[in-house]
Amino acid sequence: MMMGLKDKRILITGASSGIGAGMARVLAREGCRLVLHYNRNEVGIKATVEAVKSIRSEVEVEIIRCDFSELDTLSEFFNQAWSIYEGLDGLVNNAGVVSKVTARKDAAGEAFMQTLKINLHAPYLLSTAFAEKCITAKQPGAIVNNSSIHGQATCEWFSAYAASKAGLDAVSKVQAVEWGQYQIRVNVLAPGVVPVERTDTILNEPSMAQKWHERIPAGRYGTTEEMGEATAYLLSDATAWMTGSVLTLDGGLIARGNYPNR
Ligand SMILES: NC(=O)c1ccc[n+]([C@@H]2O[C@H](COP(=O)([O-])OP(=O)(O)OC[C@H]3O[C@@H](n4cnc5c(N)ncnc54)[C@H](OP(=O)(O)O)[C@@H]3O)[C@@H](O)[C@H]2O)c1
């Protein structure tokens, strides 16, 4: 068990599949009380609820829906989430879209702006709402922003996605600085390649898997459970003095850079 997580009230956005669902499973095991957000995938969020109940039958879990591309609905969404357990101790900004488009195909910047809205503007607003509530309640808080290694090094097609994640890394650092005095911590999880329902088929196709595994020093992809464990760590008292940090979990991919295999 991780220090200080039992009974903590945690909102996880984007918990209807993939990494968010993995985070929910680990935090349920740790004894947290969960508010799980989804947007379109109602079947997925129900499956996450079933999964967390099978891990800990007495888990307290509620679900709540919101489309983050409609930014003016976020304030009401957050207030609802906050009121479920009469407060929250932690916020995990995990929901996001992976937009892959060349700059020339998105010359007007529509995909660019839509990606920034969901991946950067929405977490910014949610974190700010969370901080305001914590400051008013005179309570500490912990925020984990799920970024990506694309915030650090990227490739073709990812101008919108990489900008959103590099922006999230930067905003997290500023918020950590501004809110340190209130004991509100803001840290970043930067995952490498983690197969999820959306990418499972393509990433586990043998030639694709081989290509990736050769480049990842650890020789394999990450798992959604591993992202959940790191999130639990960042929310726990084990990291009570850690804020404004980026925790990269990528099997060594970024450390290795683009050097040819020897
Ligand atoms: N998998 C990876 O390799 C990887 C690597 C680095 C970073 N990440 C990051 O991890 C996070 C989770 O992604 P994932 O890979 O687990 O993919 P995923 O399974 O597709 O999960 C994405 C989640 O975001 C939610 N979402 C998407 N658009 C939304 C919107 N407009 N409003 C509100 N919620 C929305 C989805 O909700 P619904 O489906 O219910 O609509 C879903 O719960 C993302 O921030 C992603 O950038 C993933």
Coordinates of C-alpha atoms and ligand atoms in Angstrom, one line a residue:
M1 CA 0.0 0.0 0.0
M2 CA 1.2 3.5 -0.8
M3 CA 1.4 6.1 2.1
G4 CA -1.6 8.2 2.7
L5 CA -3.9 7.1 -0.1
K6 CA -6.5 5.3 1.9
D7 CA -9.9 7.0 1.7
K8 CA -8.5 9.8 -0.5
R9 CA -11.2 11.3 -2.8
I10 CA -9.8 11.3 -6.3
L11 CA -11.3 12.5 -9.6
I12 CA -9.8 10.7 -12.7
T13 CA -10.8 12.1 -16.1
G14 CA -10.9 9.8 -19.1
A15 CA -11.4 6.6 -17.0
S16 CA -13.6 4.8 -19.6
S17 CA -10.7 3.0 -21.2
G18 CA -6.9 2.7 -21.5
I19 CA -4.6 4.4 -19.0
G20 CA -7.4 6.1 -17.1
A21 CA -9.0 2.7 -16.4
G22 CA -5.7 1.3 -15.3
M23 CA -5.3 4.3 -12.9
A24 CA -8.8 3.6 -11.5
R25 CA -7.9 -0.1 -10.9
V26 CA -4.7 0.8 -9.0
L27 CA -6.3 3.6 -6.9
A28 CA -9.2 1.4 -6.0
R29 CA -6.8 -1.2 -4.7
E30 CA -5.1 1.6 -2.7
G31 CA -8.4 2.3 -0.9
C32 CA -9.3 5.6 -2.7
R33 CA -12.8 6.9 -3.1
L34 CA -13.2 7.4 -6.8
V35 CA -15.0 9.8 -9.1
L36 CA -14.6 8.5 -12.7
H37 CA -15.1 10.7 -15.7
Y38 CA -16.0 9.7 -19.2
N39 CA -17.3 11.3 -22.3
R40 CA -18.7 9.1 -25.0
N41 CA -17.8 5.6 -23.9
E42 CA -20.6 4.6 -21.5
V43 CA -19.9 0.9 -22.0
G44 CA -16.3 1.5 -21.2
I45 CA -16.9 3.4 -18.0
K46 CA -19.3 0.7 -16.8
A47 CA -16.6 -1.9 -17.4
T48 CA -14.2 0.2 -15.4
V49 CA -16.6 0.4 -12.5
E50 CA -17.1 -3.4 -12.6
A51 CA -13.3 -3.8 -12.7
V52 CA -12.7 -1.6 -9.6
K53 CA -15.5 -3.4 -7.7
S54 CA -13.9 -6.7 -8.5
I55 CA -10.6 -5.5 -7.1
R56 CA -12.2 -4.1 -3.9
S57 CA -15.9 -4.9 -3.4
E58 CA -16.5 -2.1 -0.9
V59 CA -14.9 0.6 -3.1
E60 CA -16.9 3.9 -3.3
V61 CA -17.1 4.9 -7.0
E62 CA -19.3 7.3 -8.9
I63 CA -19.3 8.2 -12.6
I64 CA -19.8 11.6 -14.2
R65 CA -19.9 12.6 -17.9
C66 CA -18.5 15.7 -19.7
D67 CA -17.3 16.6 -23.1
F68 CA -14.2 18.7 -22.6
S69 CA -14.4 20.3 -26.0
E70 CA -17.3 22.3 -24.5
L71 CA -15.2 24.3 -22.2
D72 CA -18.1 26.3 -20.8
T73 CA -19.5 23.1 -19.2
L74 CA -16.4 22.4 -17.2
S75 CA -17.1 24.5 -14.2
E76 CA -20.5 22.8 -13.6
F77 CA -18.8 19.4 -14.2
F78 CA -16.1 20.1 -11.7
N79 CA -18.5 21.4 -9.0
Q80 CA -20.6 18.2 -9.4
A81 CA -17.5 16.1 -9.0
W82 CA -16.4 18.0 -6.0
S83 CA -19.8 17.7 -4.3
I84 CA -20.0 13.9 -4.6
Y85 CA -17.9 13.2 -1.5
E86 CA -18.0 16.8 -0.2
G87 CA -14.6 17.6 -1.5
L88 CA -11.7 16.0 -3.4
D89 CA -8.1 15.4 -2.3
G90 CA -6.7 14.6 -5.8
L91 CA -7.3 15.4 -9.4
V92 CA -5.9 13.3 -12.3
N93 CA -6.1 15.0 -15.6
N94 CA -5.8 12.0 -17.8
A95 CA -8.4 12.5 -20.6
G96 CA -6.9 13.4 -23.9
V97 CA -7.0 13.0 -27.7
V98 CA -4.2 11.8 -29.9
S99 CA -4.4 13.8 -33.0
K100 CA -2.2 12.8 -35.9
V101 CA -2.2 15.2 -38.8
T102 CA 0.5 16.8 -40.9
A103 CA 0.8 20.6 -40.5
R104 CA 0.0 21.1 -44.2
K105 CA -3.3 19.0 -43.9
D106 CA -4.3 21.1 -40.9
A107 CA -3.3 24.5 -42.5
A108 CA -6.2 26.3 -40.9
G109 CA -5.3 24.8 -37.5
E110 CA -8.7 23.3 -36.7
A111 CA -7.3 20.0 -35.4
F112 CA -4.6 22.0 -33.7
M113 CA -7.0 24.1 -31.7
Q114 CA -9.4 21.3 -30.9
T115 CA -6.5 19.2 -29.5
L116 CA -5.2 22.1 -27.4
K117 CA -8.7 22.6 -26.1
I118 CA -9.1 19.0 -24.8
N119 CA -5.5 18.3 -23.8
L120 CA -4.4 21.6 -22.4
H121 CA -7.1 24.2 -21.9
A122 CA -9.5 21.7 -20.1
P123 CA -6.9 20.4 -17.6
Y124 CA -5.8 24.0 -17.0
L125 CA -9.4 25.0 -16.1
L126 CA -10.0 21.8 -14.0
S127 CA -6.7 22.3 -12.1
T128 CA -7.5 25.9 -11.4
A129 CA -11.0 25.0 -10.2
F130 CA -9.5 22.3 -8.0
A131 CA -6.9 24.7 -6.5
E132 CA -9.5 27.4 -5.8
K133 CA -11.7 24.9 -3.8
C134 CA -8.6 23.5 -1.9
I135 CA -7.5 27.1 -1.0
T136 CA -11.0 28.1 0.2
A137 CA -11.3 24.8 2.2
K138 CA -7.7 25.4 3.6
Q139 CA -6.8 21.8 2.6
P140 CA -3.8 20.4 0.7
G141 CA -4.3 18.8 -2.8
A142 CA -2.4 16.8 -5.4
I143 CA -2.8 17.0 -9.1
V144 CA -1.3 14.6 -11.6
N145 CA -1.4 15.6 -15.3
N146 CA -1.0 12.9 -17.8
S147 CA 1.2 14.3 -20.5
S148 CA 3.4 12.2 -22.9
I149 CA 7.0 11.8 -24.0
H150 CA 5.8 13.9 -27.0
G151 CA 6.1 16.9 -24.7
Q152 CA 9.9 16.2 -24.7
A153 CA 10.7 14.7 -28.2
T154 CA 8.4 14.1 -31.1
C155 CA 8.0 13.3 -34.8
E156 CA 6.0 14.0 -37.9
W157 CA 2.1 14.4 -37.6
F158 CA 2.2 15.4 -34.0
S159 CA 2.4 19.2 -34.0
A160 CA -1.0 19.6 -32.2
Y161 CA -0.4 16.7 -29.8
A162 CA 3.2 17.6 -29.0
A163 CA 2.3 21.3 -28.5
S164 CA -0.6 20.3 -26.1
K165 CA 1.7 18.0 -24.0
A166 CA 4.7 20.3 -23.9
G167 CA 2.2 23.0 -22.9
L168 CA 0.8 20.8 -20.2
D169 CA 4.3 20.2 -18.8
A170 CA 5.0 23.9 -18.7
V171 CA 1.6 24.9 -17.2
S172 CA 2.1 22.2 -14.5
K173 CA 5.4 23.7 -13.5
V174 CA 3.9 27.2 -13.2
Q175 CA 0.9 26.0 -11.2
A176 CA 3.3 24.0 -8.9
V177 CA 5.2 27.3 -8.3
E178 CA 2.0 29.3 -7.7
W179 CA 0.3 26.8 -5.5
G180 CA 3.2 25.4 -3.5
Q181 CA 2.4 27.9 -0.7
Y182 CA -1.0 26.3 -0.3
Q183 CA 0.4 22.7 -0.2
I184 CA -1.2 21.9 -3.6
R185 CA 1.2 19.8 -5.6
V186 CA 1.2 19.5 -9.4
N187 CA 3.2 16.8 -11.1
V188 CA 3.3 15.3 -14.5
L189 CA 3.3 11.7 -15.7
A190 CA 4.9 11.3 -19.1
P191 CA 4.2 7.9 -20.6
G192 CA 6.0 6.3 -23.5
V193 CA 4.2 3.7 -25.6
V194 CA 1.4 2.0 -23.8
P195 CA -1.0 -0.2 -25.8
V196 CA -4.7 0.6 -25.0
E197 CA -7.9 -0.6 -26.6
R198 CA -7.5 2.2 -29.2
T199 CA -4.0 1.1 -30.3
D200 CA -3.8 -2.6 -29.2
T201 CA -4.3 -4.2 -32.6
I202 CA -1.8 -2.0 -34.4
L203 CA 0.9 -1.9 -31.7
N204 CA 0.8 -5.7 -31.2
E205 CA 1.0 -6.5 -34.9
P206 CA 4.3 -8.5 -34.9
S207 CA 6.4 -6.3 -37.2
M208 CA 5.2 -3.1 -35.5
A209 CA 5.9 -4.6 -32.0
Q210 CA 9.4 -5.7 -33.1
K211 CA 10.1 -2.2 -34.5
W212 CA 9.2 -0.6 -31.2
H213 CA 10.7 -3.2 -28.9
E214 CA 14.1 -2.8 -30.6
R215 CA 14.0 1.0 -29.9
I216 CA 12.8 0.7 -26.3
P217 CA 15.8 -0.1 -24.1
A218 CA 13.6 -2.1 -21.7
G219 CA 12.5 -4.2 -24.8
R220 CA 8.8 -3.9 -24.3
Y221 CA 5.8 -1.6 -24.1
G222 CA 4.5 -0.2 -20.9
T223 CA 1.2 -1.2 -19.3
T224 CA -1.8 0.7 -18.1
E225 CA -1.3 -0.8 -14.6
E226 CA 2.3 0.6 -14.5
M227 CA 0.9 4.1 -15.4
G228 CA -1.6 3.6 -12.5
E229 CA 1.2 2.7 -10.1
A230 CA 3.1 5.8 -11.0
T231 CA 0.0 7.9 -10.6
A232 CA -0.7 6.4 -7.1
Y233 CA 2.9 7.3 -6.2
L234 CA 2.5 10.9 -7.3
L235 CA -0.7 11.2 -5.4
S236 CA 0.7 9.6 -2.2
D237 CA 2.6 11.0 0.7
A238 CA 5.7 9.3 -0.6
T239 CA 6.0 12.3 -2.9
A240 CA 4.9 14.9 -0.4
W241 CA 7.8 17.2 -1.2
M242 CA 7.7 16.6 -5.0
T243 CA 6.0 19.2 -7.1
G244 CA 6.6 20.7 -10.5
S245 CA 8.3 17.4 -11.7
V246 CA 7.9 15.4 -14.8
L247 CA 8.0 11.6 -14.2
T248 CA 8.9 9.9 -17.5
L249 CA 7.8 6.2 -17.8
D250 CA 8.9 5.0 -21.2
G251 CA 11.3 2.0 -20.8
G252 CA 14.2 4.4 -21.6
L253 CA 13.0 5.5 -25.0
I254 CA 13.7 9.2 -24.5
A255 CA 17.0 8.6 -22.7
R256 CA 18.2 6.6 -25.6
G257 CA 17.4 9.3 -28.2
N258 CA 17.8 8.5 -31.9
Y259 CA 21.1 6.7 -31.8
P260 CA 21.3 3.7 -34.1
N261 CA 21.3 0.3 -32.5
R262 CA 24.9 -1.0 -32.0
Ligands
LIG1 N1 -1.5 5.1 -24.6 C1 -0.3 5.7 -24.8 O1 0.6 5.2 -25.4 C2 -0.1 7.1 -24.2 C3 1.2 7.6 -24.2 C4 1.4 8.9 -23.7 C5 0.3 9.6 -23.2 N2 -0.9 9.1 -23.2 C6 -2.0 9.9 -22.7 O2 -2.8 9.1 -21.9 C7 -4.1 9.7 -21.8 C8 -5.2 8.6 -21.9 O3 -5.1 8.1 -23.3 P1 -5.2 6.5 -23.6 O4 -4.0 6.2 -24.4 O5 -5.5 5.8 -22.4 O6 -6.4 6.6 -24.6 P2 -7.9 6.2 -24.6 O7 -8.2 4.9 -24.1 O8 -8.4 6.6 -25.9 O9 -8.5 7.2 -23.5 C9 -8.8 8.6 -23.7 C10 -9.8 9.1 -22.7 O10 -10.0 10.5 -22.9 C11 -11.4 10.7 -22.9 N3 -11.7 11.8 -23.9 C12 -11.3 11.9 -25.2 N4 -11.9 13.0 -25.7 C13 -12.6 13.6 -24.8 C14 -13.4 14.8 -24.7 N5 -13.6 15.5 -25.8 N6 -13.9 15.2 -23.5 C15 -13.7 14.4 -22.4 N7 -13.0 13.3 -22.4 C16 -12.4 12.9 -23.6 C17 -12.0 9.4 -23.5 O11 -13.4 9.4 -23.1 P3 -14.5 8.6 -23.9 O12 -13.9 7.5 -24.6 O13 -15.5 8.2 -22.9 O14 -15.1 9.6 -24.9 C18 -11.1 8.4 -22.8 O15 -11.6 8.1 -21.5 C19 -4.2 10.8 -22.9 O16 -4.0 12.1 -22.3 C20 -3.0 10.5 -23.7 O17 -2.5 11.6 -24.4 C21 -1.2 7.9 -23.8

